[in-house]
XYZ file of C-alpha atoms in Angstrom:
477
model
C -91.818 35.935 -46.551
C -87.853 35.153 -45.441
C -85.450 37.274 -47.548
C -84.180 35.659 -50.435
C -80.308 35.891 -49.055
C -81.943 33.783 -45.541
C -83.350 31.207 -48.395
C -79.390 31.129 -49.906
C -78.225 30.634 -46.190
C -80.442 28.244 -45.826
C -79.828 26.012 -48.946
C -75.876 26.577 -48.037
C -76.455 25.067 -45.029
C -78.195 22.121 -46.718
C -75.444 21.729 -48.698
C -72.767 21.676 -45.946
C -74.839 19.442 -44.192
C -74.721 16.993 -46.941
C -71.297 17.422 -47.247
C -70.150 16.893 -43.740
C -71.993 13.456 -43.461
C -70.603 12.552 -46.813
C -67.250 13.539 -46.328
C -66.357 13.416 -42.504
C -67.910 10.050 -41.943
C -64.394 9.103 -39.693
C -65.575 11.433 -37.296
C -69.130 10.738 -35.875
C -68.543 13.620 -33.099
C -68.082 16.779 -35.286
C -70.404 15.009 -37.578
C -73.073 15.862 -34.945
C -71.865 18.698 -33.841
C -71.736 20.683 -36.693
C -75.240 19.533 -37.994
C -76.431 20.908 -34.258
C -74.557 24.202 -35.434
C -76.408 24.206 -38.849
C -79.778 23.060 -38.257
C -80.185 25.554 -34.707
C -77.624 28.469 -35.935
C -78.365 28.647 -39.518
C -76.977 31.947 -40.208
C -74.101 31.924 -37.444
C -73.614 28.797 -38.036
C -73.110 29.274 -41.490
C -70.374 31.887 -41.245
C -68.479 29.863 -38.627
C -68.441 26.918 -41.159
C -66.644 29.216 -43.123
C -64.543 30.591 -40.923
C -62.902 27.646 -39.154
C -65.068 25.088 -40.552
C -64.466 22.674 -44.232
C -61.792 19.927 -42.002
C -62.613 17.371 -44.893
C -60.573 17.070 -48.089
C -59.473 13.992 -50.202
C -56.326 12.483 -50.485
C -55.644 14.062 -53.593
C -55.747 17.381 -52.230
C -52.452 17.090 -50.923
C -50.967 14.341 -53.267
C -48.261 16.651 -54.605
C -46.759 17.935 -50.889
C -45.947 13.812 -50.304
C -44.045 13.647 -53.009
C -40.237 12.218 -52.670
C -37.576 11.774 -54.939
C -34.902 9.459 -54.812
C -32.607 11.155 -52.245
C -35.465 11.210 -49.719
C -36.707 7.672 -50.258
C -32.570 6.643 -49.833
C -33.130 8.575 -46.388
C -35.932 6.556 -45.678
C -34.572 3.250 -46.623
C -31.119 3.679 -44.714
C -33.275 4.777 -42.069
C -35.345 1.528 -41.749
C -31.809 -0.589 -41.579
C -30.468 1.598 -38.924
C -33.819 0.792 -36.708
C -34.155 -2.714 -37.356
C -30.574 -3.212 -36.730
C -31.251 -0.853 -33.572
C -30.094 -3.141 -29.997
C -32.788 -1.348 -28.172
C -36.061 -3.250 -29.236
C -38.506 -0.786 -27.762
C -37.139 1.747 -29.657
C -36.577 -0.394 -32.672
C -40.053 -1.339 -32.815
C -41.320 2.479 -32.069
C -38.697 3.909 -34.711
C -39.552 1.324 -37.658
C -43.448 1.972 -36.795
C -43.030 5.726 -36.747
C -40.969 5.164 -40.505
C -43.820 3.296 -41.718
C -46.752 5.964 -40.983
C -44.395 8.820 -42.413
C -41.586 9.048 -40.233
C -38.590 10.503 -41.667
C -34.955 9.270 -41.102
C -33.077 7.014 -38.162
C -29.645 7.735 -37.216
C -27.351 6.929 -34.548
C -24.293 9.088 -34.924
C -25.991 12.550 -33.853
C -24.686 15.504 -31.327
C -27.397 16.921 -29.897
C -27.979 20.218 -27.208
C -31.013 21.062 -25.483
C -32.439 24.316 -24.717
C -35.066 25.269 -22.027
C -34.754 28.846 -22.674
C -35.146 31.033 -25.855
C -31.619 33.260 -25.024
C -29.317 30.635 -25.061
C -31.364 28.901 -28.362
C -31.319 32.432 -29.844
C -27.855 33.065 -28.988
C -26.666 29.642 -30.766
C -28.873 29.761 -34.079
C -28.043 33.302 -34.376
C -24.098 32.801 -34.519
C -24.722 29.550 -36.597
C -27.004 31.756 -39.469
C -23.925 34.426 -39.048
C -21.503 31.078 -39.929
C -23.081 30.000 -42.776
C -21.274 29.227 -45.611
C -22.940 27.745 -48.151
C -26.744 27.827 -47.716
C -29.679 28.173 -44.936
C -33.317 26.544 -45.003
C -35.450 27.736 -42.122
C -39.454 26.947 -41.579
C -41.106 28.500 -38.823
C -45.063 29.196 -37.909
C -44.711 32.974 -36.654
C -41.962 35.436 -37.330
C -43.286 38.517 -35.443
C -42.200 42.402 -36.196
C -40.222 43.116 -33.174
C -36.619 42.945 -32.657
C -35.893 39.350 -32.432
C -37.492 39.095 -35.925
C -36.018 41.846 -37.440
C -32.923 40.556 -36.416
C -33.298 37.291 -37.915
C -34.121 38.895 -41.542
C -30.953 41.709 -41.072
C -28.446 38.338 -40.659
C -30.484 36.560 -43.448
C -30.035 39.418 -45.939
C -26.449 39.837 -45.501
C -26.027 35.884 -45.525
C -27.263 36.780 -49.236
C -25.333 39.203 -50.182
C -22.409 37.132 -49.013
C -23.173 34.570 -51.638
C -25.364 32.091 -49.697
C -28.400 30.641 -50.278
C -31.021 31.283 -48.136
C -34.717 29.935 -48.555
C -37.409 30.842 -45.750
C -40.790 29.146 -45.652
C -43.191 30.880 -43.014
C -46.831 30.146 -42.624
C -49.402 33.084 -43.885
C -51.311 33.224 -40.710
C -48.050 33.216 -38.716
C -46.374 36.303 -40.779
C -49.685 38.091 -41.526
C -48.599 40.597 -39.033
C -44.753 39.648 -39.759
C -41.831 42.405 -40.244
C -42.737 43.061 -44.041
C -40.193 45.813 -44.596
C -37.131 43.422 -43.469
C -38.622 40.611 -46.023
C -39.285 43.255 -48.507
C -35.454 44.257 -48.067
C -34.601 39.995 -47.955
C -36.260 39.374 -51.319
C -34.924 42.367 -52.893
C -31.132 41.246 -51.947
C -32.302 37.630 -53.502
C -33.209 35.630 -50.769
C -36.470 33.032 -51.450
C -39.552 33.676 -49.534
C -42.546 31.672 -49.764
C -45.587 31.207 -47.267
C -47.789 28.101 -46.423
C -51.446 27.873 -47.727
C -52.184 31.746 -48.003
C -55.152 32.750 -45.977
C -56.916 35.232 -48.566
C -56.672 32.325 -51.536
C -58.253 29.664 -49.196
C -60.627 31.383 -47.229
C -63.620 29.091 -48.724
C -61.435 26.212 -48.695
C -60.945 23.792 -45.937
C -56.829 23.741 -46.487
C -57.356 27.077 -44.436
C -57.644 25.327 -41.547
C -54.613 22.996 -42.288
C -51.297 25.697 -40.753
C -47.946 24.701 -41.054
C -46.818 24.765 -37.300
C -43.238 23.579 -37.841
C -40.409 25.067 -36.191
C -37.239 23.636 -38.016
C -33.871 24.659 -39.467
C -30.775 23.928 -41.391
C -27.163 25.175 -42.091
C -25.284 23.993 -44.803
C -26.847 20.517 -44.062
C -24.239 20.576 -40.717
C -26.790 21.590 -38.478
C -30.364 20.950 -37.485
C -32.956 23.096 -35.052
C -36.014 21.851 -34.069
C -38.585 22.440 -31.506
C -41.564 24.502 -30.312
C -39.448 28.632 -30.300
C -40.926 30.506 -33.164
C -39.693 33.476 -33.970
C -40.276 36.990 -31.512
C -39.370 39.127 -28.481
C -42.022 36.758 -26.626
C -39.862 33.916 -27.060
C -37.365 35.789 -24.677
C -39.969 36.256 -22.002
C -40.385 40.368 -23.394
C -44.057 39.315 -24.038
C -47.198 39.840 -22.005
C -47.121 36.267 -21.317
C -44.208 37.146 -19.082
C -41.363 34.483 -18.261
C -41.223 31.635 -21.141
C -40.880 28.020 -20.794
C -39.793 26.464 -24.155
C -38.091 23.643 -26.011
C -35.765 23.117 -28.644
C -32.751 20.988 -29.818
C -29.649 21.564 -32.257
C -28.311 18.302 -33.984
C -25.331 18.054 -35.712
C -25.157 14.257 -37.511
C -27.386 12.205 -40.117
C -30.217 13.418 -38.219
C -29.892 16.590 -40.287
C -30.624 15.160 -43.254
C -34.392 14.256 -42.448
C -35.236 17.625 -41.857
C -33.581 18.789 -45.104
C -36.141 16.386 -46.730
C -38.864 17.711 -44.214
C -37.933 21.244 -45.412
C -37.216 20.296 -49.323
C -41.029 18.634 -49.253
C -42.894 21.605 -47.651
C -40.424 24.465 -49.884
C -42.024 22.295 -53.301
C -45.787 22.651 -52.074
C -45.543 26.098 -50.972
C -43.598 27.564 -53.475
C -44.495 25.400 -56.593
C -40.761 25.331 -57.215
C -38.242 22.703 -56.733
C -35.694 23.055 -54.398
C -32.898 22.845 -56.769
C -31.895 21.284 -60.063
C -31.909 17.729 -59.622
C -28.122 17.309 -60.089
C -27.528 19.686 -56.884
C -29.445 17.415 -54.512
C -26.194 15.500 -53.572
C -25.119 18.552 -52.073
C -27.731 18.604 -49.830
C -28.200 14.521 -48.862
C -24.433 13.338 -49.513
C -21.325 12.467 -47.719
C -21.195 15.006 -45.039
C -18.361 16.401 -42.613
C -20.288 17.257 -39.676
C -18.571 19.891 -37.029
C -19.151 17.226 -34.345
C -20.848 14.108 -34.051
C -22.049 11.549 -30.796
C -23.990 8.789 -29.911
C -27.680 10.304 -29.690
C -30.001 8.251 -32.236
C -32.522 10.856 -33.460
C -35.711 9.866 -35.288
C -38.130 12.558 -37.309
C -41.710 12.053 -36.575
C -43.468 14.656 -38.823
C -47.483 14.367 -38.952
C -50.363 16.580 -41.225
C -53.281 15.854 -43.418
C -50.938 14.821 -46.224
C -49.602 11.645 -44.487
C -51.428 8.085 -43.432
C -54.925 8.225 -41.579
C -52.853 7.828 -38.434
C -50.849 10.606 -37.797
C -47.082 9.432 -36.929
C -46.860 11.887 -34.091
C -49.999 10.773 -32.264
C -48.144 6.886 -32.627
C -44.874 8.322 -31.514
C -46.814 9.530 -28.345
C -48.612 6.788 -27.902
C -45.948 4.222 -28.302
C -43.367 6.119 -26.169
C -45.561 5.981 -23.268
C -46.347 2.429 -24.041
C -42.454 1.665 -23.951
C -42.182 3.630 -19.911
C -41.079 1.535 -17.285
C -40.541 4.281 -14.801
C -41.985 7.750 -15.415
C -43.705 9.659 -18.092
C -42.910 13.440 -18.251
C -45.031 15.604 -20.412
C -45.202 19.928 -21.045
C -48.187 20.723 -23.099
C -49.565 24.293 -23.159
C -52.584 22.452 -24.970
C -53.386 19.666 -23.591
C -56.652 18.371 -24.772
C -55.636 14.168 -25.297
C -58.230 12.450 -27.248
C -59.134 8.761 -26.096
C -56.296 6.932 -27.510
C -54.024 9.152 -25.535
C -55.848 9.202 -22.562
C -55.930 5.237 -22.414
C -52.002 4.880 -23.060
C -51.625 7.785 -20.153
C -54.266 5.431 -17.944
C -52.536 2.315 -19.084
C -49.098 3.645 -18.091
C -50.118 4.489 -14.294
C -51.826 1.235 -14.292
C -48.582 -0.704 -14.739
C -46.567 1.258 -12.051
C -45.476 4.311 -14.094
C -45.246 7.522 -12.825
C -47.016 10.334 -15.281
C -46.932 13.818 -14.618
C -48.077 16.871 -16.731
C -47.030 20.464 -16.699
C -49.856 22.536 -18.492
C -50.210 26.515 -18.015
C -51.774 28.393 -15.730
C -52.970 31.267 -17.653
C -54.412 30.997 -21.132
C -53.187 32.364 -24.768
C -56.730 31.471 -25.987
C -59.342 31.117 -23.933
C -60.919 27.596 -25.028
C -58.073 25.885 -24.968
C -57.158 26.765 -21.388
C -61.197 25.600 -20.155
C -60.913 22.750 -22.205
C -57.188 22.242 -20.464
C -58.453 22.042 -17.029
C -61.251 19.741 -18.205
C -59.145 17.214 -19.951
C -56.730 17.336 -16.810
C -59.785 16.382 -14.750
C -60.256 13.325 -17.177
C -56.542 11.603 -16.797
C -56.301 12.696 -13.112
C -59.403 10.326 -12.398
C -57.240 8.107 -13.719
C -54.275 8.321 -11.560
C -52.116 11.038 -13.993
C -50.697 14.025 -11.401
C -51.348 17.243 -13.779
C -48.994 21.076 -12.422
C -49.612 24.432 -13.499
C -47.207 26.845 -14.292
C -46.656 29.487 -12.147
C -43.380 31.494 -13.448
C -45.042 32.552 -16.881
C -46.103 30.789 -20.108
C -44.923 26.472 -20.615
C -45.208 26.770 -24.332
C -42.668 23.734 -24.668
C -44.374 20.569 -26.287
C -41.563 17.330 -24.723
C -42.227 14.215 -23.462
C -39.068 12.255 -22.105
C -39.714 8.578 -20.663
C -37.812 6.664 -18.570
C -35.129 9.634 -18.832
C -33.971 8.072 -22.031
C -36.383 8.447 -24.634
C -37.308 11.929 -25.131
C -39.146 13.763 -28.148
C -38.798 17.753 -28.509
C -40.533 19.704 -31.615
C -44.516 21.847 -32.303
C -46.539 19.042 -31.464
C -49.297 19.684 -28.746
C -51.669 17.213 -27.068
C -54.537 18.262 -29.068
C -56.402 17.607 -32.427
C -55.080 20.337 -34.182
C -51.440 19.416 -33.670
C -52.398 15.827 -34.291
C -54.971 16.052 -37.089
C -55.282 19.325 -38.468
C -51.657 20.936 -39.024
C -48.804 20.240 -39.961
C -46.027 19.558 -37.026
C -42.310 17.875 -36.529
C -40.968 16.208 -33.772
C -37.658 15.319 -32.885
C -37.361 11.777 -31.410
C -34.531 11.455 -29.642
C -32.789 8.297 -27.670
C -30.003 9.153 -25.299
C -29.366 8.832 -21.658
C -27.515 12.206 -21.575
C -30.178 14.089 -23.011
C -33.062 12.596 -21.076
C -31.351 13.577 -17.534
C -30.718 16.884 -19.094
C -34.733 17.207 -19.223
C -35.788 15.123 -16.483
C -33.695 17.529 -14.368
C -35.578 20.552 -16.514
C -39.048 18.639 -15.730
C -37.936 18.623 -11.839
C -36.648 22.081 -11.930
C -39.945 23.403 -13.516
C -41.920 21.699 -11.032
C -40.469 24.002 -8.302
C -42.554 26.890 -9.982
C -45.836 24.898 -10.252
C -48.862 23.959 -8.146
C -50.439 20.650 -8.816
C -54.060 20.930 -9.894
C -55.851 18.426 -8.185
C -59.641 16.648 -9.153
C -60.965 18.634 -5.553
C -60.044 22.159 -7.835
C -61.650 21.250 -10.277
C -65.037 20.116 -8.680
C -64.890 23.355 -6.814
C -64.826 25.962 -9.195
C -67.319 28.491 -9.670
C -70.397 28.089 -11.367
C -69.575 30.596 -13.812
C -66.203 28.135 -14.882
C -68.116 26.072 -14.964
C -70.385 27.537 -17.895
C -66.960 28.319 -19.439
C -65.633 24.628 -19.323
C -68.615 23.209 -20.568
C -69.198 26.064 -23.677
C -65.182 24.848 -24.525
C -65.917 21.478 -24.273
C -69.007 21.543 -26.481
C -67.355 23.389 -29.020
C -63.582 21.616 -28.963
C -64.313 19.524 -31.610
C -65.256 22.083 -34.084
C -61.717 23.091 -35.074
């Protein structure tokens, strides 16, 4: 006789069966896979559907985080002039097509650094927090409890008590092990906390699964960050991981403005508030005296469930390496391309162009680094030249083409980037900035070894075990 709790299992299962074929009909391959989980796992399988399972959900689900109000949909508009009036018609057509799948914002008057290393990033956002005058919106995935993130909440809370206004959106699984004292202290002096799609309200939910992986900032509306840096020692290379390779960018122009949107959209659905009575909004998205300003046009590619069926950031990739005449530089510490990415990689080295990857040599999580080496396999058959990192961790996520058009934010090469979470990108078109990582790319490449197709068919039998468990099991999540 099975136990009656087996029989609920069991009819669970049944249930989730009928529910992924209903509801994830767009994807045939975790379709399958998951009913192979279900039918031969019943009871595992089960409690992994829980855990990391539930991908589907309607539109509806996140109607209210789309939501724009006039100021945003003026950013928008002015935004689509700008890039049809843009003399540059690759990046015309790329900009206006990026705008039209949720894209955020076109401008062509920005100032913009780049940073390869977290001390120097650190250093600047640090002093520009200590500057602020009027108010601060930062969103970031992890803030850890060390002293880097301590440090961020001590400047914070005496940014409050100075009169500012200081709002800080960090996602629950990011902060779960976060410095809770310091934002105990923060919201006690005033400042507004809120976190993204708590983990103990949506464990049986499939939002669970959707994190908000954005790394963004702004300073009285002068000043932008965005990129892959969260927020910890590690960052600094004080980790385990050792040395770390990252990526960010500071803007100062009408670039800042779409991530004030990005930020005002995400602080509404998190927080169930508004940002701020509607007669304040000009002071966030009017007339603004920026502390300096250049000739870098920056475009925000921002990509989640809550946008079109096809993500803006996938297109951005796509599209970018579409547009490369010359070369195609890429850092992805998860690099797991699906097809369409793989073709416009295959497509690009077909026509002449030179594309080269830089992925990690060590892992952070175990599947993704087997399923790394096996999707490198895949576009090296196809002519792509894929480099491990040798000097620590490459957690940067850039692509620059053609050493002109060059995109820095938290979006990865893989399906949870692209599908799954929530991510922003920083598109950015400018000769000066491109060198500035092409010569970044090249300098990184001195601290790699190329991993060729002959490594790969010669590892071990055991790897081999390991690549092919990943592999199976990559398009669960």
């Amino acid at each position: 006789m099975i136990e009656w709790w087996v029989q609920l299992i069991i009819i669970a299962d049944i249930i989730f069966l009928l529910m992924i074929f209903f509801n994830e009909r767009n994807s045939p391959a975790r379709v399958l896979l998951w009913a192979a989980v279900l039918i031969f796992l019943p009871i595992v399988g089960f409690v992994v559907y829980i855990v990391i399972g539930q991908t589907f959900y309607g539109e509806a689900k996140f109607r209210k985080k789309s939501l724009r109000d006039d100021a945003i949909d003026d950013i928008l508009t002015q935004g689509m002039e700008q890039a049809k009036a843009e003399s540059n018609p690759d990046y015309s057509r790329t900009a206006q097509a990026i705008l039209r799948t949720g894209g955020l914002g076109f401008s062509d008057n920005n100032d913009v650094k780049f940073y390869d290393l977290g001390e120097e990033k650190f250093a600047d956002l640090y002093a520009d927090l200590r500057n602020a005058k009027k108010y601060i919106h930062l969103e970031y995935y992890i803030i850890r409890n060390d002293e880097l993130g301590n440090e961020l909440f001590s400047i914070l809370t005496q940014k409050v008590r100075e009169g500012v206004e200081v709002k800080l959106l960090t996602d629950d699984f990011g902060v779960l092990t976060g410095p809770h004292k310091s934002i105990k202290a923060f919201k006690e002096a005033g400042g507004e906390f809120a976190v993204f799609h708590q983990v103990l309200w949506l464990i049986f939910s499939p939002k669970k699964n959707n994190r908000n992986h954005r790394k963004i900032g702004i300073i009285d509306g002068k000043i932008g960050y965005c990129g892959g840096f969260n927020i910890g020692d590690e960052y600094l290379g004080k980790g385990p991981m050792g040395f770390w390779r990252d990526s960010a960018v500071r803007i100062s122009g009408d670039g800042v403005k779409p991530l004030q949107a990005r930020f005002q959209m995400d602080w509404e659905y998190a927080s169930g508030k508004p940002l701020c009575p509607p007669e304040k909004l000009q002071e966030y998205y009017g007339n603004t005296e920026y502390y300096t300003t250049g000739d870098c046009r920056v475009l925000t590619s921002s990509g989640g469930p809550d946008v079109s069926d096809f993500n803006p950031v996938r297109l951005e990739y796509i599209d970018l390496i579409r547009n490369a005449k010359k070369s195609v530089y890429i850092h992805s510490p998860y690099f797991i391309p699906d097809n369409s990415l793989q073709d416009a990689m295959a497509t690009a080295v077909a026509n002449g162009v030179e594309v080269k990857v830089i992925i990690p040599d060590k892992p952070d999580h175990m599947f993704v680094f087997w399923n790394n080496i096996s999707s490198s396999y895949s576009v090296m058959r196809n002519g792509v030249k894929v480099y491990m990192y040798n000097r620590g961790f490459v957690h940067s996520k850039t692509m620059v083409v053609d050493g002109e058009y060059c995109s820095v934010g938290s979006a990865n090469f893989d399906d949870r980037s692209l599908v799954l979470n929530f991510e922003t990108n920083a598109i950015i078109m400018s000769k000066e900035i491109g060198k500035r990582m092409d010569e970044a790319f090249e300098n990184d490449l001195k601290y790699c070894t190329e991993y060729t197709m002959e490594d790969y068919e010669n590892i071990s039998g055991y790897d081999t075990l390991r690549v092919a468990f990943s592999r199976l099991f990559s398009g669960l999540t």
